[in-house]
Amino acid sequence: WVSGRPGLAALGLAHLQGRTVLPDPWRRLCLAALEKPRPRVELGLALRGIASAAIDVSDGLLADLGHIAERSGLAAAVQLVQLPHLPKGPTPDSLPRALALDCQLAGGDDYELCFTAPPAQHLAIGHIAASLELPLWCIGAMTSGPAGTVTVYDPDANPVAFDRRGFDHFA
């Protein structure tokens, strides 16, 4: 699961770095996500007793989900079609899909929460989303496999390779 819409802060940074040009209202939305992140403290408190693991998305969704997978001794499968939709509004022509996916999957500084929960908690998570007026997205599942491995799948269940997983503190 992931809260909100990871990648907005990274899109704001890409705009500031001149890697893309975001028109309003995208520019305002993405720069606000970068400059004034909203840590999901209320969500974290509401998930007590429901989530089995949680982490803030500060280094990138794939990297941070990889930390959960590693500590859990599991692998993770992320479905591209289940990722949060970018906000409605004019889609900037200058925003290549590869950049949007890189920001969404490997961008950081969103401070959204990535968490795991048993399937039996799906309804409870829906109630939390409604009470907090915060979109929560089930983006995949924890699976057996090499611990810490995160695989992204396209709509046809084919693995999709991504060179970058997020910020690496040791690189």
Short mmCIF file of N, CA and C in Angstrom, two decimals:
data_model
loop_
_atom_site.label_atom_id
_atom_site.label_comp_id
_atom_site.label_asym_id
_atom_site.label_seq_id
_atom_site.Cartn_x
_atom_site.Cartn_y
_atom_site.Cartn_z
N TRP A 1 0.85 -1.18 0.00
CA TRP A 1 0.00 0.00 0.00
C TRP A 1 0.89 1.24 0.00
N VAL A 2 0.36 2.31 -0.56
CA VAL A 2 1.05 3.60 -0.48
C VAL A 2 -0.01 4.69 -0.37
N SER A 3 0.33 5.73 0.38
CA SER A 3 -0.59 6.86 0.54
C SER A 3 -0.29 7.94 -0.48
N GLY A 4 -1.30 8.75 -0.73
CA GLY A 4 -1.13 9.93 -1.57
C GLY A 4 -0.70 9.61 -2.98
N ARG A 5 0.20 10.45 -3.50
CA ARG A 5 0.68 10.29 -4.86
C ARG A 5 2.19 10.50 -4.91
N PRO A 6 2.96 9.44 -4.57
CA PRO A 6 4.42 9.57 -4.62
C PRO A 6 4.89 10.00 -6.01
N GLY A 7 5.92 10.79 -6.02
CA GLY A 7 6.51 11.26 -7.27
C GLY A 7 6.31 12.74 -7.51
N LEU A 8 5.36 13.35 -6.81
CA LEU A 8 5.10 14.77 -7.04
C LEU A 8 6.30 15.63 -6.64
N ALA A 9 6.92 15.33 -5.50
CA ALA A 9 8.08 16.11 -5.07
C ALA A 9 9.22 15.97 -6.08
N ALA A 10 9.43 14.76 -6.58
CA ALA A 10 10.50 14.54 -7.57
C ALA A 10 10.18 15.26 -8.88
N LEU A 11 8.91 15.34 -9.26
CA LEU A 11 8.54 16.11 -10.45
C LEU A 11 8.81 17.60 -10.23
N GLY A 12 8.53 18.07 -9.01
CA GLY A 12 8.84 19.47 -8.69
C GLY A 12 10.33 19.75 -8.80
N LEU A 13 11.14 18.82 -8.30
CA LEU A 13 12.59 18.97 -8.41
C LEU A 13 13.04 18.93 -9.87
N ALA A 14 12.47 18.02 -10.65
CA ALA A 14 12.81 17.94 -12.08
C ALA A 14 12.48 19.25 -12.77
N HIS A 15 11.38 19.88 -12.38
CA HIS A 15 11.02 21.19 -12.95
C HIS A 15 12.07 22.24 -12.57
N LEU A 16 12.45 22.28 -11.29
CA LEU A 16 13.45 23.26 -10.84
C LEU A 16 14.80 23.05 -11.50
N GLN A 17 15.13 21.78 -11.80
CA GLN A 17 16.40 21.46 -12.45
C GLN A 17 16.35 21.64 -13.96
N GLY A 18 15.19 21.98 -14.50
CA GLY A 18 15.06 22.19 -15.94
C GLY A 18 14.95 20.90 -16.74
N ARG A 19 14.68 19.77 -16.08
CA ARG A 19 14.53 18.51 -16.80
C ARG A 19 13.15 18.37 -17.42
N THR A 20 12.22 19.20 -16.99
CA THR A 20 10.88 19.25 -17.56
C THR A 20 10.30 20.61 -17.23
N VAL A 21 9.26 20.98 -17.93
CA VAL A 21 8.54 22.23 -17.65
C VAL A 21 7.11 21.84 -17.30
N LEU A 22 6.73 22.16 -16.08
CA LEU A 22 5.39 21.82 -15.62
C LEU A 22 4.49 23.05 -15.70
N PRO A 23 3.36 22.93 -16.40
CA PRO A 23 2.42 24.05 -16.41
C PRO A 23 1.59 24.06 -15.12
N ASP A 24 1.01 25.21 -14.80
CA ASP A 24 0.07 25.24 -13.68
C ASP A 24 -1.16 24.44 -14.09
N PRO A 25 -1.82 23.75 -13.20
CA PRO A 25 -1.64 23.70 -11.75
C PRO A 25 -0.59 22.67 -11.30
N TRP A 26 -0.03 21.91 -12.25
CA TRP A 26 0.98 20.91 -11.90
C TRP A 26 2.17 21.52 -11.19
N ARG A 27 2.65 22.65 -11.70
CA ARG A 27 3.84 23.27 -11.12
C ARG A 27 3.58 23.59 -9.64
N ARG A 28 2.46 24.23 -9.36
CA ARG A 28 2.15 24.59 -7.96
C ARG A 28 2.03 23.34 -7.10
N LEU A 29 1.34 22.32 -7.60
CA LEU A 29 1.13 21.09 -6.84
C LEU A 29 2.46 20.38 -6.54
N CYS A 30 3.31 20.24 -7.56
CA CYS A 30 4.57 19.52 -7.39
C CYS A 30 5.57 20.31 -6.56
N LEU A 31 5.64 21.62 -6.73
CA LEU A 31 6.54 22.43 -5.91
C LEU A 31 6.09 22.46 -4.46
N ALA A 32 4.77 22.47 -4.23
CA ALA A 32 4.28 22.41 -2.85
C ALA A 32 4.65 21.07 -2.21
N ALA A 33 4.54 19.98 -2.98
CA ALA A 33 4.92 18.66 -2.45
C ALA A 33 6.40 18.62 -2.10
N LEU A 34 7.23 19.29 -2.89
CA LEU A 34 8.68 19.31 -2.65
C LEU A 34 9.03 20.23 -1.47
N GLU A 35 8.46 21.42 -1.46
CA GLU A 35 8.88 22.43 -0.49
C GLU A 35 8.15 22.35 0.84
N LYS A 36 6.95 21.76 0.84
CA LYS A 36 6.16 21.67 2.07
C LYS A 36 5.53 20.29 2.19
N PRO A 37 6.36 19.26 2.36
CA PRO A 37 5.80 17.91 2.44
C PRO A 37 4.90 17.77 3.66
N ARG A 38 3.92 16.87 3.54
CA ARG A 38 2.98 16.64 4.64
C ARG A 38 3.18 15.23 5.18
N PRO A 39 4.01 15.08 6.19
CA PRO A 39 4.21 13.74 6.77
C PRO A 39 2.87 13.16 7.22
N ARG A 40 2.70 11.88 7.02
CA ARG A 40 1.41 11.21 7.27
C ARG A 40 1.35 10.62 8.68
N VAL A 41 1.53 11.49 9.67
CA VAL A 41 1.51 11.05 11.07
C VAL A 41 0.16 10.47 11.44
N GLU A 42 -0.94 11.13 11.06
CA GLU A 42 -2.27 10.64 11.40
C GLU A 42 -2.51 9.27 10.79
N LEU A 43 -2.05 9.06 9.57
CA LEU A 43 -2.20 7.76 8.94
C LEU A 43 -1.41 6.71 9.71
N GLY A 44 -0.18 7.03 10.07
CA GLY A 44 0.63 6.09 10.82
C GLY A 44 -0.04 5.67 12.12
N LEU A 45 -0.63 6.64 12.81
CA LEU A 45 -1.33 6.32 14.05
C LEU A 45 -2.56 5.45 13.79
N ALA A 46 -3.29 5.76 12.72
CA ALA A 46 -4.49 4.98 12.39
C ALA A 46 -4.17 3.55 11.97
N LEU A 47 -2.96 3.33 11.46
CA LEU A 47 -2.59 1.99 10.98
C LEU A 47 -2.10 1.07 12.09
N ARG A 48 -1.95 1.59 13.32
CA ARG A 48 -1.52 0.74 14.42
C ARG A 48 -2.50 -0.42 14.58
N GLY A 49 -1.96 -1.63 14.64
CA GLY A 49 -2.78 -2.82 14.77
C GLY A 49 -3.35 -3.34 13.46
N ILE A 50 -3.14 -2.60 12.38
CA ILE A 50 -3.64 -2.99 11.06
C ILE A 50 -2.47 -3.30 10.13
N ALA A 51 -1.52 -2.38 10.03
CA ALA A 51 -0.36 -2.58 9.16
C ALA A 51 0.64 -3.51 9.85
N SER A 52 1.30 -4.33 9.05
CA SER A 52 2.34 -5.20 9.60
C SER A 52 3.72 -4.57 9.47
N ALA A 53 3.86 -3.58 8.60
CA ALA A 53 5.12 -2.84 8.43
C ALA A 53 4.79 -1.51 7.75
N ALA A 54 5.62 -0.50 7.99
CA ALA A 54 5.41 0.80 7.35
C ALA A 54 6.73 1.55 7.30
N ILE A 55 6.84 2.41 6.29
CA ILE A 55 8.03 3.25 6.12
C ILE A 55 7.61 4.49 5.36
N ASP A 56 8.25 5.60 5.64
CA ASP A 56 7.95 6.79 4.85
C ASP A 56 8.74 6.73 3.54
N VAL A 57 8.14 7.28 2.50
CA VAL A 57 8.78 7.27 1.18
C VAL A 57 9.65 8.52 1.09
N SER A 58 10.88 8.38 1.58
CA SER A 58 11.82 9.49 1.54
C SER A 58 12.93 9.26 0.52
N ASP A 59 13.24 8.00 0.26
CA ASP A 59 14.32 7.66 -0.67
C ASP A 59 13.80 7.18 -2.02
N GLY A 60 12.50 7.03 -2.17
CA GLY A 60 11.90 6.50 -3.39
C GLY A 60 11.07 5.28 -3.05
N LEU A 61 9.95 5.12 -3.72
CA LEU A 61 9.02 4.04 -3.42
C LEU A 61 9.67 2.67 -3.53
N LEU A 62 10.40 2.41 -4.62
CA LEU A 62 11.02 1.09 -4.78
C LEU A 62 12.09 0.84 -3.73
N ALA A 63 12.89 1.85 -3.43
CA ALA A 63 13.95 1.68 -2.43
C ALA A 63 13.36 1.44 -1.05
N ASP A 64 12.36 2.23 -0.69
CA ASP A 64 11.79 2.09 0.65
C ASP A 64 10.97 0.81 0.80
N LEU A 65 10.25 0.42 -0.24
CA LEU A 65 9.56 -0.87 -0.20
C LEU A 65 10.59 -2.00 -0.12
N GLY A 66 11.72 -1.82 -0.76
CA GLY A 66 12.80 -2.80 -0.67
C GLY A 66 13.30 -2.97 0.76
N HIS A 67 13.30 -1.88 1.54
CA HIS A 67 13.70 -1.97 2.95
C HIS A 67 12.70 -2.82 3.73
N ILE A 68 11.41 -2.62 3.47
CA ILE A 68 10.38 -3.44 4.13
C ILE A 68 10.58 -4.90 3.75
N ALA A 69 10.77 -5.15 2.46
CA ALA A 69 10.92 -6.53 1.98
C ALA A 69 12.15 -7.20 2.61
N GLU A 70 13.24 -6.46 2.65
CA GLU A 70 14.48 -7.02 3.22
C GLU A 70 14.28 -7.39 4.69
N ARG A 71 13.73 -6.47 5.47
CA ARG A 71 13.55 -6.71 6.91
C ARG A 71 12.50 -7.80 7.17
N SER A 72 11.59 -8.00 6.21
CA SER A 72 10.55 -9.02 6.37
C SER A 72 10.99 -10.39 5.88
N GLY A 73 12.14 -10.44 5.18
CA GLY A 73 12.60 -11.69 4.60
C GLY A 73 11.77 -12.13 3.42
N LEU A 74 11.16 -11.14 2.74
CA LEU A 74 10.28 -11.41 1.60
C LEU A 74 10.70 -10.61 0.39
N ALA A 75 10.00 -10.86 -0.72
CA ALA A 75 10.12 -10.05 -1.92
C ALA A 75 8.82 -9.26 -2.07
N ALA A 76 8.80 -8.31 -2.97
CA ALA A 76 7.59 -7.53 -3.21
C ALA A 76 7.31 -7.48 -4.71
N ALA A 77 6.04 -7.53 -5.05
CA ALA A 77 5.59 -7.40 -6.44
C ALA A 77 4.72 -6.15 -6.54
N VAL A 78 5.12 -5.22 -7.41
CA VAL A 78 4.38 -3.98 -7.62
C VAL A 78 3.74 -4.05 -9.00
N GLN A 79 2.46 -3.74 -9.06
CA GLN A 79 1.72 -3.73 -10.32
C GLN A 79 1.64 -2.30 -10.84
N LEU A 80 2.17 -2.05 -12.05
CA LEU A 80 2.14 -0.70 -12.61
C LEU A 80 0.73 -0.15 -12.68
N VAL A 81 -0.25 -0.99 -13.03
CA VAL A 81 -1.62 -0.49 -13.19
C VAL A 81 -2.27 -0.13 -11.86
N GLN A 82 -1.66 -0.51 -10.74
CA GLN A 82 -2.23 -0.19 -9.44
C GLN A 82 -1.56 1.02 -8.78
N LEU A 83 -0.56 1.60 -9.45
CA LEU A 83 0.10 2.78 -8.90
C LEU A 83 -0.87 3.96 -8.88
N PRO A 84 -0.68 4.88 -7.95
CA PRO A 84 -1.54 6.07 -7.91
C PRO A 84 -1.50 6.82 -9.23
N HIS A 85 -2.66 7.31 -9.60
CA HIS A 85 -2.74 8.11 -10.82
C HIS A 85 -2.18 9.49 -10.52
N LEU A 86 -1.55 10.06 -11.51
CA LEU A 86 -1.13 11.45 -11.34
C LEU A 86 -2.39 12.30 -11.33
N PRO A 87 -2.34 13.47 -10.71
CA PRO A 87 -3.54 14.29 -10.59
C PRO A 87 -4.16 14.62 -11.94
N LYS A 88 -5.47 14.77 -11.92
CA LYS A 88 -6.16 15.15 -13.16
C LYS A 88 -5.81 16.58 -13.48
N GLY A 89 -5.92 16.90 -14.74
CA GLY A 89 -5.60 18.25 -15.19
C GLY A 89 -4.77 18.15 -16.45
N PRO A 90 -4.33 19.27 -16.94
CA PRO A 90 -3.57 19.24 -18.19
C PRO A 90 -2.28 18.45 -18.02
N THR A 91 -2.10 17.46 -18.86
CA THR A 91 -0.86 16.69 -18.83
C THR A 91 0.18 17.44 -19.64
N PRO A 92 1.28 17.80 -19.03
CA PRO A 92 2.28 18.54 -19.79
C PRO A 92 2.90 17.68 -20.89
N ASP A 93 2.93 18.24 -22.10
CA ASP A 93 3.51 17.52 -23.23
C ASP A 93 4.98 17.23 -23.01
N SER A 94 5.64 18.08 -22.21
CA SER A 94 7.07 17.92 -22.01
C SER A 94 7.40 16.87 -20.96
N LEU A 95 6.40 16.20 -20.40
CA LEU A 95 6.63 15.22 -19.35
C LEU A 95 6.64 13.82 -19.96
N PRO A 96 7.84 13.32 -20.28
CA PRO A 96 7.93 11.98 -20.85
C PRO A 96 7.48 10.94 -19.83
N ARG A 97 6.84 9.87 -20.32
CA ARG A 97 6.36 8.81 -19.42
C ARG A 97 7.52 8.23 -18.60
N ALA A 98 8.70 8.11 -19.21
CA ALA A 98 9.85 7.56 -18.48
C ALA A 98 10.20 8.43 -17.28
N LEU A 99 10.16 9.75 -17.44
CA LEU A 99 10.45 10.66 -16.33
C LEU A 99 9.37 10.54 -15.26
N ALA A 100 8.10 10.50 -15.68
CA ALA A 100 7.01 10.39 -14.71
C ALA A 100 7.14 9.11 -13.90
N LEU A 101 7.44 7.99 -14.54
CA LEU A 101 7.60 6.73 -13.82
C LEU A 101 8.82 6.75 -12.91
N ASP A 102 9.91 7.33 -13.39
CA ASP A 102 11.11 7.44 -12.55
C ASP A 102 10.81 8.25 -11.29
N CYS A 103 10.10 9.36 -11.45
CA CYS A 103 9.75 10.18 -10.29
C CYS A 103 8.82 9.42 -9.35
N GLN A 104 7.85 8.71 -9.91
CA GLN A 104 6.88 8.00 -9.09
C GLN A 104 7.51 6.82 -8.35
N LEU A 105 8.39 6.08 -9.01
CA LEU A 105 8.95 4.87 -8.42
C LEU A 105 10.27 5.08 -7.69
N ALA A 106 11.07 6.03 -8.15
CA ALA A 106 12.41 6.19 -7.57
C ALA A 106 12.65 7.58 -6.99
N GLY A 107 11.72 8.50 -7.20
CA GLY A 107 11.87 9.84 -6.62
C GLY A 107 11.63 9.76 -5.13
N GLY A 108 12.13 10.69 -4.41
CA GLY A 108 11.98 10.68 -2.96
C GLY A 108 11.39 11.97 -2.45
N ASP A 109 11.50 12.17 -1.16
CA ASP A 109 11.06 13.38 -0.47
C ASP A 109 9.55 13.60 -0.48
N ASP A 110 8.79 12.52 -0.70
CA ASP A 110 7.33 12.66 -0.65
C ASP A 110 6.81 12.54 0.77
N TYR A 111 7.43 11.69 1.56
CA TYR A 111 7.02 11.41 2.93
C TYR A 111 5.61 10.85 3.01
N GLU A 112 5.19 10.20 1.91
CA GLU A 112 3.99 9.39 1.97
C GLU A 112 4.37 8.12 2.72
N LEU A 113 3.39 7.32 3.12
CA LEU A 113 3.68 6.06 3.78
C LEU A 113 3.49 4.90 2.83
N CYS A 114 4.46 4.00 2.84
CA CYS A 114 4.36 2.71 2.16
C CYS A 114 4.18 1.71 3.30
N PHE A 115 3.17 0.86 3.19
CA PHE A 115 2.93 -0.09 4.28
C PHE A 115 2.37 -1.40 3.74
N THR A 116 2.50 -2.42 4.57
CA THR A 116 1.95 -3.73 4.25
C THR A 116 0.88 -4.06 5.27
N ALA A 117 -0.09 -4.85 4.84
CA ALA A 117 -1.17 -5.28 5.72
C ALA A 117 -1.76 -6.56 5.16
N PRO A 118 -2.27 -7.41 6.02
CA PRO A 118 -2.91 -8.63 5.54
C PRO A 118 -4.14 -8.30 4.68
N PRO A 119 -4.46 -9.14 3.70
CA PRO A 119 -5.64 -8.89 2.86
C PRO A 119 -6.93 -8.72 3.67
N ALA A 120 -7.03 -9.35 4.81
CA ALA A 120 -8.23 -9.24 5.64
C ALA A 120 -8.43 -7.81 6.17
N GLN A 121 -7.41 -6.95 6.09
CA GLN A 121 -7.50 -5.58 6.57
C GLN A 121 -7.91 -4.58 5.49
N HIS A 122 -8.20 -5.07 4.30
CA HIS A 122 -8.53 -4.20 3.17
C HIS A 122 -9.68 -3.24 3.50
N LEU A 123 -10.74 -3.75 4.08
CA LEU A 123 -11.90 -2.91 4.42
C LEU A 123 -11.53 -1.88 5.48
N ALA A 124 -10.78 -2.28 6.49
CA ALA A 124 -10.35 -1.35 7.53
C ALA A 124 -9.50 -0.22 6.93
N ILE A 125 -8.66 -0.57 5.96
CA ILE A 125 -7.82 0.45 5.31
C ILE A 125 -8.70 1.40 4.50
N GLY A 126 -9.73 0.88 3.87
CA GLY A 126 -10.68 1.74 3.16
C GLY A 126 -11.36 2.73 4.09
N HIS A 127 -11.71 2.28 5.29
CA HIS A 127 -12.32 3.17 6.27
C HIS A 127 -11.34 4.25 6.72
N ILE A 128 -10.09 3.88 6.89
CA ILE A 128 -9.06 4.86 7.26
C ILE A 128 -8.90 5.90 6.16
N ALA A 129 -8.84 5.45 4.92
CA ALA A 129 -8.71 6.38 3.79
C ALA A 129 -9.86 7.38 3.77
N ALA A 130 -11.07 6.88 3.98
CA ALA A 130 -12.24 7.76 3.97
C ALA A 130 -12.22 8.73 5.15
N SER A 131 -11.87 8.24 6.33
CA SER A 131 -11.89 9.11 7.51
C SER A 131 -10.81 10.20 7.44
N LEU A 132 -9.69 9.89 6.83
CA LEU A 132 -8.61 10.88 6.69
C LEU A 132 -8.70 11.68 5.39
N GLU A 133 -9.64 11.29 4.53
CA GLU A 133 -9.76 11.91 3.20
C GLU A 133 -8.42 11.89 2.48
N LEU A 134 -7.82 10.70 2.49
CA LEU A 134 -6.49 10.49 1.91
C LEU A 134 -6.52 9.25 1.04
N PRO A 135 -6.17 9.36 -0.23
CA PRO A 135 -6.16 8.16 -1.06
C PRO A 135 -5.08 7.18 -0.62
N LEU A 136 -5.47 5.93 -0.49
CA LEU A 136 -4.55 4.84 -0.17
C LEU A 136 -4.67 3.82 -1.28
N TRP A 137 -3.53 3.40 -1.82
CA TRP A 137 -3.49 2.55 -3.00
C TRP A 137 -2.84 1.22 -2.69
N CYS A 138 -3.54 0.14 -2.98
CA CYS A 138 -2.94 -1.19 -2.88
C CYS A 138 -2.16 -1.40 -4.17
N ILE A 139 -0.83 -1.39 -4.09
CA ILE A 139 0.00 -1.39 -5.30
C ILE A 139 0.60 -2.74 -5.62
N GLY A 140 0.33 -3.76 -4.80
CA GLY A 140 0.92 -5.07 -5.09
C GLY A 140 0.81 -5.98 -3.90
N ALA A 141 1.79 -6.85 -3.75
CA ALA A 141 1.76 -7.84 -2.67
C ALA A 141 3.18 -8.23 -2.28
N MET A 142 3.30 -8.68 -1.06
CA MET A 142 4.55 -9.28 -0.61
C MET A 142 4.52 -10.73 -1.07
N THR A 143 5.67 -11.23 -1.51
CA THR A 143 5.73 -12.56 -2.08
C THR A 143 6.94 -13.32 -1.53
N SER A 144 6.96 -14.61 -1.80
CA SER A 144 8.17 -15.36 -1.47
C SER A 144 9.20 -15.03 -2.56
N GLY A 145 10.44 -15.16 -2.22
CA GLY A 145 11.51 -14.85 -3.16
C GLY A 145 12.67 -14.26 -2.42
N PRO A 146 13.70 -13.87 -3.14
CA PRO A 146 14.88 -13.31 -2.48
C PRO A 146 14.51 -12.07 -1.65
N ALA A 147 14.88 -12.09 -0.39
CA ALA A 147 14.54 -11.00 0.52
C ALA A 147 15.05 -9.66 -0.02
N GLY A 148 14.17 -8.68 0.01
CA GLY A 148 14.53 -7.33 -0.42
C GLY A 148 14.30 -7.06 -1.89
N THR A 149 13.95 -8.09 -2.66
CA THR A 149 13.73 -7.91 -4.09
C THR A 149 12.38 -7.25 -4.34
N VAL A 150 12.36 -6.21 -5.16
CA VAL A 150 11.12 -5.57 -5.56
C VAL A 150 11.04 -5.66 -7.08
N THR A 151 9.99 -6.32 -7.57
CA THR A 151 9.79 -6.47 -9.01
C THR A 151 8.54 -5.72 -9.41
N VAL A 152 8.65 -4.95 -10.49
CA VAL A 152 7.52 -4.19 -11.03
C VAL A 152 7.01 -4.94 -12.25
N TYR A 153 5.68 -5.08 -12.32
CA TYR A 153 5.06 -5.83 -13.41
C TYR A 153 4.15 -4.93 -14.23
N ASP A 154 4.18 -5.13 -15.57
CA ASP A 154 3.29 -4.40 -16.46
C ASP A 154 1.91 -5.07 -16.45
N PRO A 155 0.93 -4.51 -17.17
CA PRO A 155 -0.41 -5.09 -17.15
C PRO A 155 -0.50 -6.53 -17.66
N ASP A 156 0.49 -6.97 -18.42
CA ASP A 156 0.50 -8.35 -18.93
C ASP A 156 1.31 -9.28 -18.03
N ALA A 157 1.63 -8.83 -16.83
CA ALA A 157 2.38 -9.60 -15.82
C ALA A 157 3.83 -9.87 -16.23
N ASN A 158 4.38 -9.01 -17.10
CA ASN A 158 5.79 -9.09 -17.46
C ASN A 158 6.59 -8.16 -16.56
N PRO A 159 7.74 -8.63 -16.06
CA PRO A 159 8.58 -7.74 -15.24
C PRO A 159 9.11 -6.56 -16.06
N VAL A 160 9.15 -5.40 -15.43
CA VAL A 160 9.65 -4.19 -16.07
C VAL A 160 10.93 -3.79 -15.34
N ALA A 161 11.98 -3.58 -16.10
CA ALA A 161 13.27 -3.22 -15.50
C ALA A 161 13.35 -1.72 -15.26
N PHE A 162 13.84 -1.35 -14.09
CA PHE A 162 14.11 0.04 -13.76
C PHE A 162 15.53 0.13 -13.25
N ASP A 163 16.32 0.99 -13.87
CA ASP A 163 17.73 1.13 -13.49
C ASP A 163 17.87 1.75 -12.10
N ARG A 164 16.99 2.67 -11.78
CA ARG A 164 17.12 3.42 -10.54
C ARG A 164 16.00 3.01 -9.59
N ARG A 165 16.35 2.74 -8.35
CA ARG A 165 15.36 2.34 -7.34
C ARG A 165 15.07 3.47 -6.36
N GLY A 166 15.95 4.45 -6.31
CA GLY A 166 15.79 5.56 -5.38
C GLY A 166 17.14 6.03 -4.92
N PHE A 167 17.14 6.86 -3.91
CA PHE A 167 18.37 7.41 -3.37
C PHE A 167 19.14 6.31 -2.64
N ASP A 168 20.42 6.23 -2.93
CA ASP A 168 21.28 5.25 -2.26
C ASP A 168 22.24 6.00 -1.36
N HIS A 169 22.12 5.81 -0.07
CA HIS A 169 22.94 6.52 0.91
C HIS A 169 24.41 6.14 0.83
N PHE A 170 24.70 5.00 0.22
CA PHE A 170 26.08 4.50 0.20
C PHE A 170 26.74 4.61 -1.16
N ALA A 171 26.06 5.21 -2.12
CA ALA A 171 26.65 5.33 -3.47
C ALA A 171 27.47 6.60 -3.58
#
